Short mmCIF file of N, CA and C in Angstrom, two decimals:
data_model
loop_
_atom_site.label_atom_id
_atom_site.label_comp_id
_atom_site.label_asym_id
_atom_site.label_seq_id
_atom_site.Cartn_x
_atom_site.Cartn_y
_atom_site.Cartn_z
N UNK A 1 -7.89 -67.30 37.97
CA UNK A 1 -8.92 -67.89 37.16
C UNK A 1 -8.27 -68.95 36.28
N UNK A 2 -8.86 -69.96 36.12
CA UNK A 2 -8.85 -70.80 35.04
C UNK A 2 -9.18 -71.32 34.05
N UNK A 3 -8.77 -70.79 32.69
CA UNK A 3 -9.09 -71.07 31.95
C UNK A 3 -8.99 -72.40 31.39
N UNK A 4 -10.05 -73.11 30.35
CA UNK A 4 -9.53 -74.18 29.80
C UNK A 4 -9.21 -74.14 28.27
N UNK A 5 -8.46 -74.84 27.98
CA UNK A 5 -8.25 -74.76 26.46
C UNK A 5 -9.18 -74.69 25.54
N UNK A 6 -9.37 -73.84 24.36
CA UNK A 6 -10.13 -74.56 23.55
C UNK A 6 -9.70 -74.71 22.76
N UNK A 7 -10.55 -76.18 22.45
CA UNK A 7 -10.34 -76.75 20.85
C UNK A 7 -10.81 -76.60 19.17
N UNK A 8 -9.56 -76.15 18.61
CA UNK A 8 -9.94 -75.78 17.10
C UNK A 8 -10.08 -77.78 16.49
N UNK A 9 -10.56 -77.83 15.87
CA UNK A 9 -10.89 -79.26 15.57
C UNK A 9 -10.32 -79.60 14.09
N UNK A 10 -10.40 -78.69 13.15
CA UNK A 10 -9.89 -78.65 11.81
C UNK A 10 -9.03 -77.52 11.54
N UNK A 11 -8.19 -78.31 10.17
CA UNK A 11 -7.86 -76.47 9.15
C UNK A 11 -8.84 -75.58 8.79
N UNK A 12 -9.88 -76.10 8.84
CA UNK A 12 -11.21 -75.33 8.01
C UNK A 12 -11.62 -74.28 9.24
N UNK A 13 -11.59 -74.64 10.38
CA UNK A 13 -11.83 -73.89 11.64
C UNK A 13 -11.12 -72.88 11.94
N UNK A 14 -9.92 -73.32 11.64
CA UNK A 14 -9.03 -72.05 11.96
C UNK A 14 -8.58 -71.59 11.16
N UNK A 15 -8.99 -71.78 9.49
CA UNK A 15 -9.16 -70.80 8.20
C UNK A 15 -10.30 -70.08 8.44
N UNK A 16 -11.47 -70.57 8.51
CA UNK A 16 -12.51 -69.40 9.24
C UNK A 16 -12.63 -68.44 10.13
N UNK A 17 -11.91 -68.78 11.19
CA UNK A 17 -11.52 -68.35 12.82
C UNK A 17 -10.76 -66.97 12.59
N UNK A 18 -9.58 -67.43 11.27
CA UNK A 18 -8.78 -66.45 10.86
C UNK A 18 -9.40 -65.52 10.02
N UNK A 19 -9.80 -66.04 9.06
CA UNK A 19 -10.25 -65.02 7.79
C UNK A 19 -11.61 -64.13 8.50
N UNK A 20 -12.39 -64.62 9.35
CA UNK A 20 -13.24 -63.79 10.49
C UNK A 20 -12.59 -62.54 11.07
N UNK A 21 -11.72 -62.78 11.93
CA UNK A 21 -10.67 -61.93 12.36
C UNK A 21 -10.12 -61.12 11.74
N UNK A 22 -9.29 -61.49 10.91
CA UNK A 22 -8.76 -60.59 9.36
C UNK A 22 -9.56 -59.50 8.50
N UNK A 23 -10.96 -59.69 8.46
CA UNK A 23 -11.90 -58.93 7.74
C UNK A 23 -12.20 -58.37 8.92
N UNK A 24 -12.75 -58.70 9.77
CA UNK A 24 -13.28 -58.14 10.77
C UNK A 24 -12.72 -56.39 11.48
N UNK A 25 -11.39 -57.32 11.86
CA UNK A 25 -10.37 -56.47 12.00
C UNK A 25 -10.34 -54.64 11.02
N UNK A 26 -9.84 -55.34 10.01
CA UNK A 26 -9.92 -55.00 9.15
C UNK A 26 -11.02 -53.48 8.39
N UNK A 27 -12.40 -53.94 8.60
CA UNK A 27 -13.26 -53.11 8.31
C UNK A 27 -13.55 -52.31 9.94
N UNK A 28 -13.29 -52.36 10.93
CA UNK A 28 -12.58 -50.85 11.51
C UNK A 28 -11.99 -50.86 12.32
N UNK A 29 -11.05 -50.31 12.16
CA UNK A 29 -9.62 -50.21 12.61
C UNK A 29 -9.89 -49.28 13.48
N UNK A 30 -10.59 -48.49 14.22
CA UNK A 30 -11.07 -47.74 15.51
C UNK A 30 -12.00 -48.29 16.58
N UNK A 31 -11.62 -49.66 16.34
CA UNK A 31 -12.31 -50.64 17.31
C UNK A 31 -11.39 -50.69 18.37
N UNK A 32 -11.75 -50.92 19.16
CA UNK A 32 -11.04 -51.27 20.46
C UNK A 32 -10.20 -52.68 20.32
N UNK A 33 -10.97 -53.39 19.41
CA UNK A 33 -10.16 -54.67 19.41
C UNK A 33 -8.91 -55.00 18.15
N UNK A 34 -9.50 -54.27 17.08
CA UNK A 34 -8.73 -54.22 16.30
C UNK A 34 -7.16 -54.04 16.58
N UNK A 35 -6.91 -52.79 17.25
CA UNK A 35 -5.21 -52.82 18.11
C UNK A 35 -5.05 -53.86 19.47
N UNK A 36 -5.90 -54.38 19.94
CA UNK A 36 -5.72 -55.63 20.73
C UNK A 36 -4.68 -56.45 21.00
N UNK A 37 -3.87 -56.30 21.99
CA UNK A 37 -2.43 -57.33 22.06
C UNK A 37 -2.98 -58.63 22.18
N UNK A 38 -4.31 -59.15 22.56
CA UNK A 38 -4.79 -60.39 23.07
C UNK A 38 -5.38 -60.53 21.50
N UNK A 39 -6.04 -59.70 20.31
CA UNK A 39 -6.71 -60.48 19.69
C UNK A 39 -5.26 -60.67 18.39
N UNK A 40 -4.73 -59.75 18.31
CA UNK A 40 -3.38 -59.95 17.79
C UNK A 40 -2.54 -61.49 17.97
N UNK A 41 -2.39 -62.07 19.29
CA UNK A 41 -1.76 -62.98 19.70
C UNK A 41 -2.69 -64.14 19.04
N UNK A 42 -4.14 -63.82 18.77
CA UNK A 42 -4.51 -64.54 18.21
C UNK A 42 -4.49 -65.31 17.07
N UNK A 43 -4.64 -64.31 16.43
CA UNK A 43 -3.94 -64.32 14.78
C UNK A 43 -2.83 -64.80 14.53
N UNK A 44 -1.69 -63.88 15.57
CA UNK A 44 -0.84 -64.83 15.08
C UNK A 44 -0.65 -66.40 15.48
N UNK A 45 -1.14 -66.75 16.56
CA UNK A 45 -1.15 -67.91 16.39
C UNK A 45 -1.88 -69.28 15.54
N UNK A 46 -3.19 -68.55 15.12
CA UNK A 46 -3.86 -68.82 14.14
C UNK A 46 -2.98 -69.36 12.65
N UNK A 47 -2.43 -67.96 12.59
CA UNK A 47 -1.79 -67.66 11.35
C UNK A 47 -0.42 -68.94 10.97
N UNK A 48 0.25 -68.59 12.43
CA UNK A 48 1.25 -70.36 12.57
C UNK A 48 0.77 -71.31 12.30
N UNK A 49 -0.59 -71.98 12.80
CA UNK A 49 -1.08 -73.18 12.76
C UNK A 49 -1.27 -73.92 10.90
N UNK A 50 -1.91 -72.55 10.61
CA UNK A 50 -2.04 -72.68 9.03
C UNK A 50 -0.73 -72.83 8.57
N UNK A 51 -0.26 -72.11 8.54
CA UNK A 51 1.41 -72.10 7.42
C UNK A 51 1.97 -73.06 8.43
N UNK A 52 2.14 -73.66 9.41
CA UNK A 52 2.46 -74.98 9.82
C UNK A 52 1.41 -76.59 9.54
N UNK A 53 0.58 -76.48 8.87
CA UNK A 53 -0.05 -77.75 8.34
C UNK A 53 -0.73 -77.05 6.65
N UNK A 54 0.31 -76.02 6.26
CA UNK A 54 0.61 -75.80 4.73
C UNK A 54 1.52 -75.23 4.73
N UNK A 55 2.31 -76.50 4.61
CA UNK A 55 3.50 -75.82 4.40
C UNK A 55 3.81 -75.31 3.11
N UNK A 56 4.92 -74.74 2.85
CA UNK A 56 5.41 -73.90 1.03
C UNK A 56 5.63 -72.84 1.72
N UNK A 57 5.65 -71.98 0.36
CA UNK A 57 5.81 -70.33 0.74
C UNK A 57 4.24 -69.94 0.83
N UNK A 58 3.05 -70.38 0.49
CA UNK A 58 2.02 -69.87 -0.06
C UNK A 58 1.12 -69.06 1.39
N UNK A 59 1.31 -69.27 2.18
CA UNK A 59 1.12 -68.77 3.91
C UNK A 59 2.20 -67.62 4.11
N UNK A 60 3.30 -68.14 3.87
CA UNK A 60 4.30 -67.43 4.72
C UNK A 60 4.41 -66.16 3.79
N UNK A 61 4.33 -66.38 2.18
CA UNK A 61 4.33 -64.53 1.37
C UNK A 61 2.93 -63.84 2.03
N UNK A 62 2.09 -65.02 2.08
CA UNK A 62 0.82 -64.03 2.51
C UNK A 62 1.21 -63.01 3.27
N UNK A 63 1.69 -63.83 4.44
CA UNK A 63 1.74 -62.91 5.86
C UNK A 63 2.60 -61.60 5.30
N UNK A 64 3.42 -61.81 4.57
CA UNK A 64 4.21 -60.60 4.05
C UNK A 64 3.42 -59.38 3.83
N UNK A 65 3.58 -58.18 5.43
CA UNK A 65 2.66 -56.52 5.32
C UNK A 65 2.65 -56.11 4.11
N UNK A 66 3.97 -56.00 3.32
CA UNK A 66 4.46 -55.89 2.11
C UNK A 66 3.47 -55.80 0.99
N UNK A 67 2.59 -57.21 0.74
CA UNK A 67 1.83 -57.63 0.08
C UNK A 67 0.47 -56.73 -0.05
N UNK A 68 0.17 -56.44 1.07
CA UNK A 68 -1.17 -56.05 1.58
C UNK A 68 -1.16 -54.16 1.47
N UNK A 69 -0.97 -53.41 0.51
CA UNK A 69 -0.71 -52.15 0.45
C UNK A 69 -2.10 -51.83 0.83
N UNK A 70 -3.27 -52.37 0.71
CA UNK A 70 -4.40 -52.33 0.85
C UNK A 70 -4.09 -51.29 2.66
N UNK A 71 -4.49 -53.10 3.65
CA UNK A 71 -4.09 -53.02 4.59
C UNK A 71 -3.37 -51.80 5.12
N UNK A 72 -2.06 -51.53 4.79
CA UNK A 72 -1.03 -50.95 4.87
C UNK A 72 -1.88 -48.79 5.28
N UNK A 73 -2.47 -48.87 3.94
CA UNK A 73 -3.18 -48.03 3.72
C UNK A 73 -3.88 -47.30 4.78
N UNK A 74 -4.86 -48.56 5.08
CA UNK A 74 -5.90 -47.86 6.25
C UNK A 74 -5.42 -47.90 7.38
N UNK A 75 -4.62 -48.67 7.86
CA UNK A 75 -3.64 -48.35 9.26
C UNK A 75 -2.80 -47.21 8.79
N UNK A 76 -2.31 -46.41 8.05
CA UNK A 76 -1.91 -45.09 8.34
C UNK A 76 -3.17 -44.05 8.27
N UNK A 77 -3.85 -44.69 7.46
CA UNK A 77 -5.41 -43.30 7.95
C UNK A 77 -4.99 -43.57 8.83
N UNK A 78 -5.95 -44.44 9.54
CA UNK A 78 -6.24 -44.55 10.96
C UNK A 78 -5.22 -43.87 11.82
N UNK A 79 -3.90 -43.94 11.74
CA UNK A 79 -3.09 -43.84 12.48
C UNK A 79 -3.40 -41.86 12.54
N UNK A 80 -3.33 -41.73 11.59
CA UNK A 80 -3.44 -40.28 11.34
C UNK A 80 -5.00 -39.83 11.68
N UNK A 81 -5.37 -40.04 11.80
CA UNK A 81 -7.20 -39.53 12.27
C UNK A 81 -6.99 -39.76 13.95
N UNK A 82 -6.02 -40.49 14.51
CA UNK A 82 -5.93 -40.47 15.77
C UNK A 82 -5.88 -39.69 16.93
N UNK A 83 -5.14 -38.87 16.32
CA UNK A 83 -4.61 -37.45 16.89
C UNK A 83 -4.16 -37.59 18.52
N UNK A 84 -4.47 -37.61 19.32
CA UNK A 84 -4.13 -37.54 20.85
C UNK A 84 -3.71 -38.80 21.41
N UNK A 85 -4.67 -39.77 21.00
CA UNK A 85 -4.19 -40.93 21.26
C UNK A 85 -2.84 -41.58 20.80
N UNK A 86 -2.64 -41.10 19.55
CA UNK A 86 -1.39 -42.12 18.79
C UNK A 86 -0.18 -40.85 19.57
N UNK A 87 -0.48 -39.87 18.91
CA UNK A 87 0.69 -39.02 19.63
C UNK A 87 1.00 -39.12 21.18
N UNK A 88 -0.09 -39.30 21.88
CA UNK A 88 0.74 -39.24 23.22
C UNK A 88 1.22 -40.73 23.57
N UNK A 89 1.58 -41.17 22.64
CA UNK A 89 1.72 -42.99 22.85
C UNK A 89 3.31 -42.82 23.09
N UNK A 90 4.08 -43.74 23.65
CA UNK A 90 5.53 -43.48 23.33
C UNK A 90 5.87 -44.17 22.32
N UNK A 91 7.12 -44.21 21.43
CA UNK A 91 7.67 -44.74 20.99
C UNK A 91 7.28 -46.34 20.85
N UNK A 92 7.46 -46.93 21.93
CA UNK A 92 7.73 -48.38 22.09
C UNK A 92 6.12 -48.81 21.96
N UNK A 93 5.27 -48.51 22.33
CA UNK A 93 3.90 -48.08 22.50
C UNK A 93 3.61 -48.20 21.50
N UNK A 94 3.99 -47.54 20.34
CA UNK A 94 3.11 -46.76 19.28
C UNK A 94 3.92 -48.14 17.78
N UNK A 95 5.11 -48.51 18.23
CA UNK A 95 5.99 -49.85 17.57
C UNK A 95 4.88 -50.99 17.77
N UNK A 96 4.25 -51.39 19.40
CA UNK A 96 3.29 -52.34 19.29
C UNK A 96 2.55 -52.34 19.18
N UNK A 97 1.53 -51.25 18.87
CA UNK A 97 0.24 -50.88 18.04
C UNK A 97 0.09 -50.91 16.80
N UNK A 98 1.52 -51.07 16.18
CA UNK A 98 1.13 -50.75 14.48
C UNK A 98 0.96 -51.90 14.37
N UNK A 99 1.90 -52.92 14.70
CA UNK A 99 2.25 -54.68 15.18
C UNK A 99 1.12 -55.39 15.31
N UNK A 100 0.34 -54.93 16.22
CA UNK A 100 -1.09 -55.17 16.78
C UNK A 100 -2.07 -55.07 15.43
N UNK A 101 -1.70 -53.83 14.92
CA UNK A 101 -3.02 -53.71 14.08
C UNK A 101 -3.15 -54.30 12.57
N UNK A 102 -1.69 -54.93 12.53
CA UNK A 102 -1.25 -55.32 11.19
C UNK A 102 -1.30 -57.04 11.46
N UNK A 103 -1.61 -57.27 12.76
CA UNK A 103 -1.54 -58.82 12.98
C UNK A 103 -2.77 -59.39 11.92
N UNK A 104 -2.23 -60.26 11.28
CA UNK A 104 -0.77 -61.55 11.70
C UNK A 104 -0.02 -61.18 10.83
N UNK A 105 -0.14 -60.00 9.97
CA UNK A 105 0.98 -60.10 8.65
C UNK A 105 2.12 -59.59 9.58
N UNK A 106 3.39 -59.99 8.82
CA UNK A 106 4.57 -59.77 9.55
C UNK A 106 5.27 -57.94 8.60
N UNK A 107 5.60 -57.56 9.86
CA UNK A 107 6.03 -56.02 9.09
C UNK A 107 7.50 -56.17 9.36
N UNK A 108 8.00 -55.51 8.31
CA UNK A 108 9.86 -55.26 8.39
C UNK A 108 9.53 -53.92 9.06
N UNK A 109 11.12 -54.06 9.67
CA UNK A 109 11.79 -53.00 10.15
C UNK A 109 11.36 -51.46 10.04
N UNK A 110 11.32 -51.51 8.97
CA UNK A 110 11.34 -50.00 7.86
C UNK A 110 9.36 -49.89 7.62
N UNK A 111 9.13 -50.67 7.46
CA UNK A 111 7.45 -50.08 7.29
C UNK A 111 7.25 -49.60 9.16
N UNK A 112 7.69 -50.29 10.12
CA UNK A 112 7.00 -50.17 11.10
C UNK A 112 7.65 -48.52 11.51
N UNK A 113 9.34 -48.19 11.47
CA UNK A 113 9.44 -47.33 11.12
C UNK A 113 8.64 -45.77 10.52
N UNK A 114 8.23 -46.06 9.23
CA UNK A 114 7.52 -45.58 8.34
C UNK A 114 6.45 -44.73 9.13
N UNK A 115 5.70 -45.89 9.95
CA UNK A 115 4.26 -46.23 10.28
C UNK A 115 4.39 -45.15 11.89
N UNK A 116 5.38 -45.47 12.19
CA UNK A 116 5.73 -45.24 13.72
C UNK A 116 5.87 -43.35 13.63
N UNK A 117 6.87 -42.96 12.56
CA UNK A 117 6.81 -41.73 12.38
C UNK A 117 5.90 -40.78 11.61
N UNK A 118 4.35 -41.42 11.40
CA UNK A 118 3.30 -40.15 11.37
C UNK A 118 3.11 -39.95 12.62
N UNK A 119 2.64 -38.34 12.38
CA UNK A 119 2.08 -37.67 13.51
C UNK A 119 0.51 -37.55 13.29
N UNK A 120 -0.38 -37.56 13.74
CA UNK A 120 -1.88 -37.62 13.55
C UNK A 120 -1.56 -36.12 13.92
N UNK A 121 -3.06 -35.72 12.89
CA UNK A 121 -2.88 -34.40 12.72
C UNK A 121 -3.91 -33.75 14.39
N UNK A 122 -3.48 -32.61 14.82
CA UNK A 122 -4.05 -32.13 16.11
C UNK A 122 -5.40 -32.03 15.81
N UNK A 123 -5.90 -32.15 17.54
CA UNK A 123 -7.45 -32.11 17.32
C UNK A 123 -7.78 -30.93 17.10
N UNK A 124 -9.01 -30.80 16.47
CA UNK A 124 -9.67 -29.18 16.70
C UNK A 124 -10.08 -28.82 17.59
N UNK A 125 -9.34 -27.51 18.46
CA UNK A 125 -10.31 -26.65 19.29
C UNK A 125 -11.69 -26.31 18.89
N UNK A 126 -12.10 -26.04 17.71
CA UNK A 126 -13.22 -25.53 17.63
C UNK A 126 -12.52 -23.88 17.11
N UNK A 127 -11.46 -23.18 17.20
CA UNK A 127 -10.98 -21.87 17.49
C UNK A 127 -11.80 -21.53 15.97
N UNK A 128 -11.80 -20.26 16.16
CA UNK A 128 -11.83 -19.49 14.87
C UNK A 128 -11.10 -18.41 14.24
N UNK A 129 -10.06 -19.12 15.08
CA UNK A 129 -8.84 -18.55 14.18
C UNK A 129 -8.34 -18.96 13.23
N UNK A 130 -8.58 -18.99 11.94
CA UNK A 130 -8.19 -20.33 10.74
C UNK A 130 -8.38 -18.87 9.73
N UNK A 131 -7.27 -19.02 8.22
CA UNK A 131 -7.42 -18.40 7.43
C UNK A 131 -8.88 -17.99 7.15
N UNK A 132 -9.40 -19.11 7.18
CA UNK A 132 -11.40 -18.83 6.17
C UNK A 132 -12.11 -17.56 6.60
N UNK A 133 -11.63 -17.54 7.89
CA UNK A 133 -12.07 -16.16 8.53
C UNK A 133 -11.80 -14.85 7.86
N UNK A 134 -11.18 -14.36 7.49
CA UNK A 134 -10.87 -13.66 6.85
C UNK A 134 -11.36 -13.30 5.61
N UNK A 135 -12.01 -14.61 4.70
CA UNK A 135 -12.37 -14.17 3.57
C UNK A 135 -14.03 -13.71 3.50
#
């Protein structure tokens, strides 16, 4: 198949394009697209275009995961409400999902780390075997 390019026409387009994406994203993170390697690639390329026709630091701290404890936040819910899915992910797997879901901000080493070693808590059988029983 062939695709053709499309054209962003302004900064204003692909400040919108982005900040769309970003919120979007954002308000739920149990979307299918939200961990997206394709909508990820987006962003970040989005995210280049901007901090390459503004230049400074004022783009590039943004992108800093660091910044965004917000962010940071609801990708470990999420990560943790996952349960089957995140756990049976491997390693390398579960490194480009956090990546994915944190796009375009850039994560160090040590948060992805961080991020990589919750375990989402197991699903419920339903059992009724649980302390409450008892009382």
């Amino acid at each position: 198949m062939d695709v053709g390019t499309v054209q962003i026409e302004s900064y204003h387009e692909v400040l919108a394009l982005h900040r769309y994406l970003f919120e979007s994203k954002g308000g739920d993170l149990s979307s299918e697209y939200a961990g997206s390697p394709f909508i990820a690639a987006i962003q970040n390329r989005l995210a280049d275009a901007l901090e390459a026709a503004d230049p400074g630091s004022g783009w590039t701290t943004w992108r800093d995961a660091e910044g965004h404890q917000q962010r940071i936040d609801a990708v470990r819910q999420h990560l943790l409400s996952t349960a089957g899915h995140w756990n049976g992910m491997s390693r390398e797997q579960q490194r480009a999902y956090v990546q994915d879901l944190l796009a375009p901000l850039r994560t160090s080493e040590d948060l992805v780390a961080e991020l990589v070693d919750l375990q989402a808590a197991p699903i419920s059988t339903g059992s009724t075997d649980s302390p409450a029983k008892d009382r």
